[in-house]
Amino acid sequence: MINRRKFLRHSVLSTGAILLAQQLNAKSNLEVKLPLVISTWAPNVKANKAAWEILSKSGRALDAVEKGVMVVEADPDDTSVGYGGLPDRDGNVTLDACIMDELGGNGSVMCIENIMHPISVARLVMEKTPHVILAGKGAFEFAIQQGFKKENLLTASSEKFWKEWLKTSMYNPMDTMKHMKQKRAPGSIDNHDTIGMLAMDVNGNLSGACSTSGMAFKMKGRVGDSPIIGAGLFVDNEIGAATATGVGEEVIRICGSHTVVEAMRYGKSPREACQIAVERMYKLRKNNLNDMQIGFIAVNKSGEIGAFALNEGFTYAYRLGDGIDVVKSADFLLKK
Ligand code: ASP
């Protein structure tokens, strides 16, 4: 039974949202705490906080995920997203991002350079063009036409790190990972930690956003899962949403985030659905994956959240209706 008084105390809700919450509770027996936001990786509590500024004022989930992700994109100390992202093997910072709204709208940019906020460009691709993906030079030119500034995204510290890497130029993601461990988010076991963010607003609408500079020292032109709808992110406003972090090549192979949402469609909880995607990946590729990290987070339409990773060390951060920051370590498949 829903504890209505508690529900009202902890949430900023419109009447419509209360009705929705009652319907959801009737269906799932859960106490829904709206709004909610969940992000990959512990340091992204800062992104959740920014998203919360919108969500707690009954704002739209789409605005919240864009705003949250922008915080990380602008952070020079986050070396795997936006400004300060580690470059490709030739020294170019190339960024991938995508966004999905509650109406099934989606927009992506791939391999865009010199633009601080690829997530906002992705949103404009969705809202202002007849297309869903713009890549490379075309994405950059579109951004400039839309008023974005051309900026150098390679910070002195990331450049130093790249020059250090050039001495060996080991193009092996796992070796590179060992090389750079100290630079990554706590708990990351390899050289990437995309922000994927999912939010549900007080009206029960879902949106998601995903942004990354991809794998450090990748080949020029390499695109990972993060800007690919269904791989790095998938939102179905009737069912739920999921997003991924980790080695994009593996996530793409199984259309990871779509797989998670489809498992929820057939009744799995968000955590079970994330585990199904990880297990499918492992079944395909087995020992190739031992040293890699791949993690999923998900939320269903009842406001239940969950996560699962391939290896130990994947963390996620969330705020539910009470607005309190929570950080958790995900369960994982490969117990050593
Ligand atoms: N998934 C991203 C990619 O493969 C990397 C990451 O999660 O850090 O590009």
mmCIF file of C-alpha atoms and ligand atoms in Angstrom:
data_model
loop_
_atom_site.group_PDB
_atom_site.id
_atom_site.type_symbol
_atom_site.label_atom_id
_atom_site.label_comp_id
_atom_site.label_asym_id
_atom_site.label_seq_id
_atom_site.Cartn_x
_atom_site.Cartn_y
_atom_site.Cartn_z
ATOM 1 C CA MET A 1 0.000 0.000 0.000
ATOM 2 C CA ILE A 2 1.234 3.461 -0.771
ATOM 3 C CA ASN A 3 1.959 5.623 2.235
ATOM 4 C CA ARG A 4 0.541 8.770 0.746
ATOM 5 C CA ARG A 5 1.591 11.149 3.487
ATOM 6 C CA LYS A 6 5.187 10.004 3.336
ATOM 7 C CA PHE A 7 5.079 10.130 -0.414
ATOM 8 C CA LEU A 8 3.956 13.758 -0.387
ATOM 9 C CA ARG A 9 6.474 14.748 2.216
ATOM 10 C CA HIS A 10 9.405 13.414 0.246
ATOM 11 C CA SER A 11 8.460 14.505 -3.224
ATOM 12 C CA VAL A 12 7.695 17.663 -5.101
ATOM 13 C CA LEU A 13 4.705 16.480 -7.005
ATOM 14 C CA SER A 14 1.929 17.830 -9.133
ATOM 15 C CA THR A 15 -1.549 16.309 -8.828
ATOM 16 C CA GLY A 16 -0.947 14.514 -12.112
ATOM 17 C CA ALA A 17 2.232 13.034 -10.716
ATOM 18 C CA ILE A 18 0.432 11.789 -7.619
ATOM 19 C CA LEU A 19 -2.130 10.042 -9.766
ATOM 20 C CA LEU A 20 0.593 8.556 -11.866
ATOM 21 C CA ALA A 21 2.448 7.400 -8.789
ATOM 22 C CA GLN A 22 -0.706 5.733 -7.492
ATOM 23 C CA GLN A 23 -1.170 3.924 -10.770
ATOM 24 C CA LEU A 24 2.446 2.828 -10.773
ATOM 25 C CA ASN A 25 2.224 1.627 -7.208
ATOM 26 C CA ALA A 26 -0.933 -0.289 -7.899
ATOM 27 C CA LYS A 27 0.915 -2.057 -10.696
ATOM 28 C CA SER A 28 4.202 -2.747 -9.007
ATOM 29 C CA ASN A 29 3.669 -2.593 -5.250
ATOM 30 C CA LEU A 30 6.588 -0.210 -5.054
ATOM 31 C CA GLU A 31 6.639 3.080 -3.307
ATOM 32 C CA VAL A 32 7.497 5.397 -6.152
ATOM 33 C CA LYS A 33 9.723 8.269 -5.228
ATOM 34 C CA LEU A 34 9.695 10.807 -8.006
ATOM 35 C CA PRO A 35 11.560 12.514 -9.412
ATOM 36 C CA LEU A 36 14.677 10.405 -9.767
ATOM 37 C CA VAL A 37 18.031 10.542 -11.503
ATOM 38 C CA ILE A 38 20.710 7.905 -11.858
ATOM 39 C CA SER A 39 24.175 8.169 -13.420
ATOM 40 C CA THR A 40 27.070 5.898 -14.183
ATOM 41 C CA TRP A 41 30.076 6.321 -11.847
ATOM 42 C CA ALA A 42 30.309 7.716 -8.328
ATOM 43 C CA PRO A 43 31.866 11.101 -9.214
ATOM 44 C CA ASN A 44 28.724 11.919 -11.147
ATOM 45 C CA VAL A 45 26.868 12.881 -7.974
ATOM 46 C CA LYS A 46 27.768 16.362 -9.185
ATOM 47 C CA ALA A 47 25.849 15.773 -12.401
ATOM 48 C CA ASN A 48 22.866 14.407 -10.483
ATOM 49 C CA LYS A 49 22.849 17.534 -8.345
ATOM 50 C CA ALA A 50 22.596 19.727 -11.443
ATOM 51 C CA ALA A 51 19.826 17.544 -12.884
ATOM 52 C CA TRP A 52 18.010 17.754 -9.570
ATOM 53 C CA GLU A 53 17.776 21.528 -9.819
ATOM 54 C CA ILE A 54 15.400 20.964 -12.727
ATOM 55 C CA LEU A 55 13.671 17.815 -11.524
ATOM 56 C CA SER A 56 12.886 19.173 -8.063
ATOM 57 C CA LYS A 57 11.098 22.133 -9.626
ATOM 58 C CA SER A 58 8.852 19.792 -11.600
ATOM 59 C CA GLY A 59 10.994 20.292 -14.697
ATOM 60 C CA ARG A 60 11.207 17.949 -17.653
ATOM 61 C CA ALA A 61 13.499 14.905 -17.478
ATOM 62 C CA LEU A 62 14.983 15.837 -20.858
ATOM 63 C CA ASP A 63 16.167 19.220 -19.562
ATOM 64 C CA ALA A 64 17.510 17.556 -16.435
ATOM 65 C CA VAL A 65 19.667 14.982 -18.205
ATOM 66 C CA GLU A 66 21.077 17.574 -20.583
ATOM 67 C CA LYS A 67 21.965 19.903 -17.750
ATOM 68 C CA GLY A 68 23.443 17.125 -15.625
ATOM 69 C CA VAL A 69 25.671 15.817 -18.396
ATOM 70 C CA MET A 70 26.847 19.333 -19.264
ATOM 71 C CA VAL A 71 28.461 19.634 -15.837
ATOM 72 C CA VAL A 72 30.727 16.697 -16.584
ATOM 73 C CA GLU A 73 31.424 17.830 -20.146
ATOM 74 C CA ALA A 74 32.740 21.142 -18.812
ATOM 75 C CA ASP A 75 34.918 19.578 -16.118
ATOM 76 C CA PRO A 76 38.601 19.662 -17.195
ATOM 77 C CA ASP A 77 39.478 17.049 -14.578
ATOM 78 C CA ASP A 78 37.191 14.429 -16.036
ATOM 79 C CA THR A 79 39.459 12.885 -18.633
ATOM 80 C CA SER A 80 36.851 10.743 -20.333
ATOM 81 C CA VAL A 81 34.126 13.257 -21.152
ATOM 82 C CA GLY A 82 34.112 16.616 -22.954
ATOM 83 C CA TYR A 83 36.705 19.268 -22.084
ATOM 84 C CA GLY A 84 39.835 17.573 -20.770
ATOM 85 C CA GLY A 85 38.924 14.270 -22.421
ATOM 86 C CA LEU A 86 41.946 12.206 -23.426
ATOM 87 C CA PRO A 87 42.605 12.450 -27.160
ATOM 88 C CA ASP A 88 42.854 9.842 -29.864
ATOM 89 C CA ARG A 89 46.271 8.470 -30.824
ATOM 90 C CA ASP A 90 46.894 11.543 -33.027
ATOM 91 C CA GLY A 91 46.087 14.038 -30.284
ATOM 92 C CA ASN A 92 42.527 14.952 -31.345
ATOM 93 C CA VAL A 93 39.806 15.123 -28.699
ATOM 94 C CA THR A 94 36.784 13.595 -30.428
ATOM 95 C CA LEU A 95 33.478 13.365 -28.622
ATOM 96 C CA ASP A 96 30.380 11.173 -28.882
ATOM 97 C CA ALA A 97 26.979 11.873 -27.318
ATOM 98 C CA CYS A 98 23.311 11.025 -27.615
ATOM 99 C CA ILE A 99 20.043 11.949 -25.987
ATOM 100 C CA MET A 100 16.505 10.488 -25.936
ATOM 101 C CA ASP A 101 13.275 12.024 -24.741
ATOM 102 C CA GLU A 102 9.960 10.642 -23.530
ATOM 103 C CA LEU A 103 8.412 10.884 -26.989
ATOM 104 C CA GLY A 104 10.836 8.485 -28.643
ATOM 105 C CA GLY A 105 12.871 11.378 -30.031
ATOM 106 C CA ASN A 106 16.590 10.847 -30.310
ATOM 107 C CA GLY A 107 19.658 12.723 -31.481
ATOM 108 C CA SER A 108 23.358 11.910 -31.652
ATOM 109 C CA VAL A 109 26.670 13.403 -32.573
ATOM 110 C CA MET A 110 29.675 11.245 -33.332
ATOM 111 C CA CYS A 111 33.322 12.135 -33.449
ATOM 112 C CA ILE A 112 32.677 15.838 -33.026
ATOM 113 C CA GLU A 113 35.677 18.068 -32.254
ATOM 114 C CA ASN A 114 36.193 21.448 -30.573
ATOM 115 C CA ILE A 115 32.703 21.711 -29.107
ATOM 116 C CA MET A 116 32.417 21.678 -25.323
ATOM 117 C CA HIS A 117 28.849 20.365 -25.080
ATOM 118 C CA PRO A 118 28.150 17.568 -27.546
ATOM 119 C CA ILE A 119 25.057 16.610 -25.546
ATOM 120 C CA SER A 120 23.427 19.939 -26.394
ATOM 121 C CA VAL A 121 24.332 19.537 -30.051
ATOM 122 C CA ALA A 122 22.779 16.051 -29.961
ATOM 123 C CA ARG A 123 19.608 17.578 -28.552
ATOM 124 C CA LEU A 124 19.500 20.096 -31.373
ATOM 125 C CA VAL A 125 20.032 17.344 -33.935
ATOM 126 C CA MET A 126 16.912 15.747 -32.441
ATOM 127 C CA GLU A 127 14.888 18.933 -32.255
ATOM 128 C CA LYS A 128 15.982 20.946 -35.254
ATOM 129 C CA THR A 129 16.970 18.584 -38.032
ATOM 130 C CA PRO A 130 15.154 15.887 -39.996
ATOM 131 C CA HIS A 131 17.991 13.492 -39.007
ATOM 132 C CA VAL A 132 19.038 11.627 -35.898
ATOM 133 C CA ILE A 133 22.833 11.493 -36.267
ATOM 134 C CA LEU A 134 25.442 13.999 -37.403
ATOM 135 C CA ALA A 135 29.087 12.967 -37.515
ATOM 136 C CA GLY A 136 32.495 14.609 -37.627
ATOM 137 C CA LYS A 137 32.848 17.793 -39.637
ATOM 138 C CA GLY A 138 29.122 17.975 -40.362
ATOM 139 C CA ALA A 139 28.298 17.803 -36.665
ATOM 140 C CA PHE A 140 30.857 20.515 -35.939
ATOM 141 C CA GLU A 141 29.521 22.785 -38.676
ATOM 142 C CA PHE A 142 25.957 22.291 -37.468
ATOM 143 C CA ALA A 143 27.060 23.217 -33.929
ATOM 144 C CA ILE A 144 28.729 26.398 -35.164
ATOM 145 C CA GLN A 145 25.589 27.316 -37.130
ATOM 146 C CA GLN A 146 23.598 26.857 -33.946
ATOM 147 C CA GLY A 147 25.826 29.314 -32.093
ATOM 148 C CA PHE A 148 28.265 27.021 -30.292
ATOM 149 C CA LYS A 149 31.821 28.288 -29.844
ATOM 150 C CA LYS A 150 34.849 26.559 -31.330
ATOM 151 C CA GLU A 151 37.110 25.634 -28.405
ATOM 152 C CA ASN A 152 40.303 23.758 -27.793
ATOM 153 C CA LEU A 153 39.320 20.819 -25.595
ATOM 154 C CA LEU A 154 42.791 19.366 -25.070
ATOM 155 C CA THR A 155 43.929 20.486 -21.629
ATOM 156 C CA ALA A 156 47.623 20.750 -20.746
ATOM 157 C CA SER A 157 47.273 17.781 -18.418
ATOM 158 C CA SER A 158 45.595 15.539 -21.008
ATOM 159 C CA GLU A 159 48.174 16.577 -23.605
ATOM 160 C CA LYS A 160 50.959 15.647 -21.213
ATOM 161 C CA PHE A 161 49.372 12.278 -20.652
ATOM 162 C CA TRP A 162 49.017 11.677 -24.384
ATOM 163 C CA LYS A 163 52.674 12.595 -24.987
ATOM 164 C CA GLU A 164 53.663 10.179 -22.289
ATOM 165 C CA TRP A 165 51.588 7.481 -23.986
ATOM 166 C CA LEU A 166 53.204 8.291 -27.355
ATOM 167 C CA LYS A 167 56.536 7.028 -26.031
ATOM 168 C CA THR A 168 55.224 3.489 -26.224
ATOM 169 C CA SER A 169 52.121 4.036 -28.355
ATOM 170 C CA MET A 170 50.679 0.759 -27.142
ATOM 171 C CA TYR A 171 47.404 0.547 -28.931
ATOM 172 C CA ASN A 172 45.794 -1.957 -26.714
ATOM 173 C CA PRO A 173 42.964 -0.720 -24.543
ATOM 174 C CA MET A 174 43.881 -3.001 -21.684
ATOM 175 C CA ASP A 175 47.566 -2.011 -21.624
ATOM 176 C CA THR A 176 46.591 1.596 -21.903
ATOM 177 C CA MET A 177 44.300 1.014 -18.966
ATOM 178 C CA LYS A 178 47.166 -0.108 -16.751
ATOM 179 C CA HIS A 179 49.142 2.910 -17.846
ATOM 180 C CA MET A 180 46.482 5.336 -16.804
ATOM 181 C CA LYS A 181 44.695 3.785 -13.905
ATOM 182 C CA GLN A 182 45.470 6.633 -11.555
ATOM 183 C CA LYS A 183 43.697 9.118 -13.835
ATOM 184 C CA ARG A 184 40.333 7.442 -13.851
ATOM 185 C CA ALA A 185 37.241 7.656 -11.728
ATOM 186 C CA PRO A 186 37.641 5.625 -8.539
ATOM 187 C CA GLY A 187 36.582 2.077 -9.307
ATOM 188 C CA SER A 188 37.108 2.238 -13.043
ATOM 189 C CA ILE A 189 39.344 -0.566 -14.155
ATOM 190 C CA ASP A 190 40.086 0.684 -17.602
ATOM 191 C CA ASN A 191 40.539 3.777 -19.675
ATOM 192 C CA HIS A 192 37.019 5.047 -19.996
ATOM 193 C CA ASP A 193 34.130 6.166 -17.864
ATOM 194 C CA THR A 194 31.342 7.693 -19.900
ATOM 195 C CA ILE A 195 28.551 9.532 -18.169
ATOM 196 C CA GLY A 196 25.214 7.910 -18.876
ATOM 197 C CA MET A 197 22.317 9.567 -17.071
ATOM 198 C CA LEU A 198 18.656 8.541 -16.799
ATOM 199 C CA ALA A 199 15.915 10.615 -15.195
ATOM 200 C CA MET A 200 12.219 10.347 -14.465
ATOM 201 C CA ASP A 201 10.408 13.597 -13.794
ATOM 202 C CA VAL A 202 7.415 14.176 -11.534
ATOM 203 C CA ASN A 203 5.109 13.458 -14.442
ATOM 204 C CA GLY A 204 6.620 10.009 -14.739
ATOM 205 C CA ASN A 205 8.358 10.796 -18.031
ATOM 206 C CA LEU A 206 11.750 9.294 -18.790
ATOM 207 C CA SER A 207 14.729 10.695 -20.669
ATOM 208 C CA GLY A 208 18.382 9.756 -20.974
ATOM 209 C CA ALA A 209 21.696 11.208 -22.085
ATOM 210 C CA CYS A 210 25.144 9.812 -22.655
ATOM 211 C CA SER A 211 28.428 11.614 -23.363
ATOM 212 C CA THR A 212 32.058 10.546 -23.693
ATOM 213 C CA SER A 213 35.431 11.222 -25.240
ATOM 214 C CA GLY A 214 35.556 7.464 -25.797
ATOM 215 C CA MET A 215 38.495 5.213 -25.395
ATOM 216 C CA ALA A 216 41.719 7.091 -24.783
ATOM 217 C CA PHE A 217 44.239 6.959 -27.640
ATOM 218 C CA LYS A 218 41.720 5.279 -29.936
ATOM 219 C CA MET A 219 42.208 5.244 -33.695
ATOM 220 C CA LYS A 220 41.160 8.441 -35.415
ATOM 221 C CA GLY A 221 37.498 8.196 -36.353
ATOM 222 C CA ARG A 222 36.681 5.460 -33.845
ATOM 223 C CA VAL A 223 33.140 5.667 -32.496
ATOM 224 C CA GLY A 224 32.000 3.702 -29.459
ATOM 225 C CA ASP A 225 28.587 2.762 -28.155
ATOM 226 C CA SER A 226 27.795 6.047 -26.447
ATOM 227 C CA PRO A 227 26.222 7.944 -29.378
ATOM 228 C CA ILE A 228 24.482 4.857 -30.757
ATOM 229 C CA ILE A 229 20.845 4.619 -29.779
ATOM 230 C CA GLY A 230 20.150 1.135 -28.465
ATOM 231 C CA ALA A 231 23.788 0.522 -27.579
ATOM 232 C CA GLY A 232 24.937 3.294 -25.218
ATOM 233 C CA LEU A 233 21.421 4.471 -24.392
ATOM 234 C CA PHE A 234 17.823 3.464 -24.853
ATOM 235 C CA VAL A 235 14.628 5.000 -23.509
ATOM 236 C CA ASP A 236 11.126 3.637 -23.941
ATOM 237 C CA ASN A 237 8.778 5.824 -21.977
ATOM 238 C CA GLU A 238 6.304 2.973 -21.515
ATOM 239 C CA ILE A 239 8.851 0.535 -20.140
ATOM 240 C CA GLY A 240 12.062 2.087 -18.842
ATOM 241 C CA ALA A 241 15.519 3.284 -19.784
ATOM 242 C CA ALA A 242 19.090 2.013 -19.720
ATOM 243 C CA THR A 243 22.563 3.293 -20.427
ATOM 244 C CA ALA A 244 26.028 1.797 -20.601
ATOM 245 C CA THR A 245 29.638 2.505 -19.811
ATOM 246 C CA GLY A 246 32.696 0.490 -20.683
ATOM 247 C CA VAL A 247 34.233 -0.963 -23.784
ATOM 248 C CA GLY A 248 31.872 0.265 -26.464
ATOM 249 C CA GLU A 249 32.791 -2.380 -29.022
ATOM 250 C CA GLU A 250 31.328 -5.032 -26.729
ATOM 251 C CA VAL A 251 28.215 -3.032 -25.906
ATOM 252 C CA ILE A 252 27.463 -2.407 -29.584
ATOM 253 C CA ARG A 253 27.759 -6.114 -30.368
ATOM 254 C CA ILE A 254 24.698 -6.916 -28.292
ATOM 255 C CA CYS A 255 22.787 -3.601 -28.650
ATOM 256 C CA GLY A 256 23.313 -3.393 -24.901
ATOM 257 C CA SER A 257 20.920 -0.741 -23.645
ATOM 258 C CA HIS A 258 18.116 -1.912 -25.911
ATOM 259 C CA THR A 259 18.660 -5.439 -24.630
ATOM 260 C CA VAL A 260 18.248 -4.177 -21.062
ATOM 261 C CA VAL A 261 15.023 -2.316 -21.849
ATOM 262 C CA GLU A 262 13.591 -5.311 -23.725
ATOM 263 C CA ALA A 263 14.313 -7.563 -20.737
ATOM 264 C CA MET A 264 12.400 -5.110 -18.548
ATOM 265 C CA ARG A 265 9.561 -5.187 -21.077
ATOM 266 C CA TYR A 266 9.280 -8.914 -20.456
ATOM 267 C CA GLY A 267 9.121 -8.480 -16.707
ATOM 268 C CA LYS A 268 12.702 -8.435 -15.469
ATOM 269 C CA SER A 269 13.691 -5.934 -12.798
ATOM 270 C CA PRO A 270 16.229 -3.275 -13.821
ATOM 271 C CA ARG A 271 19.030 -5.129 -12.047
ATOM 272 C CA GLU A 272 18.081 -8.486 -13.576
ATOM 273 C CA ALA A 273 17.798 -6.863 -17.001
ATOM 274 C CA CYS A 274 21.298 -5.360 -16.701
ATOM 275 C CA GLN A 275 22.626 -8.756 -15.661
ATOM 276 C CA ILE A 276 21.015 -10.404 -18.699
ATOM 277 C CA ALA A 277 22.854 -7.979 -21.003
ATOM 278 C CA VAL A 278 26.199 -8.580 -19.279
ATOM 279 C CA GLU A 279 25.733 -12.349 -19.398
ATOM 280 C CA ARG A 280 24.849 -12.247 -23.081
ATOM 281 C CA MET A 281 28.010 -10.309 -23.782
ATOM 282 C CA TYR A 282 30.087 -12.737 -21.788
ATOM 283 C CA LYS A 283 28.551 -15.761 -23.489
ATOM 284 C CA LEU A 284 29.624 -14.340 -26.840
ATOM 285 C CA ARG A 285 33.124 -13.249 -25.959
ATOM 286 C CA LYS A 286 34.154 -15.071 -22.800
ATOM 287 C CA ASN A 287 37.798 -14.635 -21.870
ATOM 288 C CA ASN A 288 38.257 -11.698 -24.222
ATOM 289 C CA LEU A 289 36.413 -9.734 -21.603
ATOM 290 C CA ASN A 290 38.273 -10.718 -18.453
ATOM 291 C CA ASP A 291 40.124 -7.464 -17.896
ATOM 292 C CA MET A 292 37.511 -5.163 -19.277
ATOM 293 C CA GLN A 293 34.808 -3.231 -17.569
ATOM 294 C CA ILE A 294 31.293 -2.887 -18.889
ATOM 295 C CA GLY A 295 28.430 -1.678 -16.733
ATOM 296 C CA PHE A 296 24.763 -0.889 -17.211
ATOM 297 C CA ILE A 297 22.319 1.132 -15.165
ATOM 298 C CA ALA A 298 18.562 1.033 -15.680
ATOM 299 C CA VAL A 299 15.261 2.354 -14.406
ATOM 300 C CA ASN A 300 11.811 0.975 -15.059
ATOM 301 C CA LYS A 301 8.538 2.804 -15.407
ATOM 302 C CA SER A 302 7.735 2.016 -11.783
ATOM 303 C CA GLY A 303 10.727 4.049 -10.675
ATOM 304 C CA GLU A 304 12.768 1.014 -9.644
ATOM 305 C CA ILE A 305 16.490 1.308 -10.430
ATOM 306 C CA GLY A 306 19.277 -1.241 -10.843
ATOM 307 C CA ALA A 307 22.748 -1.871 -12.208
ATOM 308 C CA PHE A 308 25.086 -4.707 -13.088
ATOM 309 C CA ALA A 309 28.668 -4.901 -14.355
ATOM 310 C CA LEU A 310 31.053 -7.387 -15.857
ATOM 311 C CA ASN A 311 33.814 -6.849 -13.306
ATOM 312 C CA GLU A 312 34.143 -5.470 -9.830
ATOM 313 C CA GLY A 313 34.515 -1.726 -9.464
ATOM 314 C CA PHE A 314 31.578 -0.222 -11.337
ATOM 315 C CA THR A 315 29.809 2.425 -9.291
ATOM 316 C CA TYR A 316 26.691 4.454 -9.883
ATOM 317 C CA ALA A 317 25.086 7.448 -8.231
ATOM 318 C CA TYR A 318 21.451 8.348 -7.786
ATOM 319 C CA ARG A 319 18.897 10.584 -6.132
ATOM 320 C CA LEU A 320 15.356 9.423 -5.564
ATOM 321 C CA GLY A 321 12.366 11.521 -4.413
ATOM 322 C CA ASP A 322 14.045 12.525 -1.166
ATOM 323 C CA GLY A 323 16.908 14.249 -3.019
ATOM 324 C CA ILE A 324 19.628 12.462 -1.052
ATOM 325 C CA ASP A 325 22.807 11.475 -2.896
ATOM 326 C CA VAL A 326 23.458 7.745 -2.886
ATOM 327 C CA VAL A 327 26.478 6.000 -4.371
ATOM 328 C CA LYS A 328 26.557 2.241 -4.847
ATOM 329 C CA SER A 329 28.877 -0.409 -6.210
ATOM 330 C CA ALA A 330 27.166 -2.605 -8.748
ATOM 331 C CA ASP A 331 27.038 -6.378 -8.483
ATOM 332 C CA PHE A 332 29.205 -8.028 -11.100
ATOM 333 C CA LEU A 333 29.625 -11.260 -13.048
ATOM 334 C CA LEU A 334 33.294 -12.197 -12.893
ATOM 335 C CA LYS A 335 34.079 -12.917 -9.275
ATOM 336 C CA LYS A 336 37.846 -13.362 -9.067
HETATM 337 N N1 ASP B 1 31.587 3.428 -23.756
HETATM 338 C C1 ASP B 1 32.578 4.394 -24.138
HETATM 339 C C2 ASP B 1 33.166 4.042 -25.453
HETATM 340 O O1 ASP B 1 33.421 2.885 -25.698
HETATM 341 C C3 ASP B 1 33.691 4.522 -23.214
HETATM 342 C C4 ASP B 1 33.384 4.612 -21.773
HETATM 343 O O2 ASP B 1 32.456 4.080 -21.231
HETATM 344 O O3 ASP B 1 34.142 5.279 -21.102
HETATM 345 O O4 ASP B 1 33.452 4.948 -26.198
#
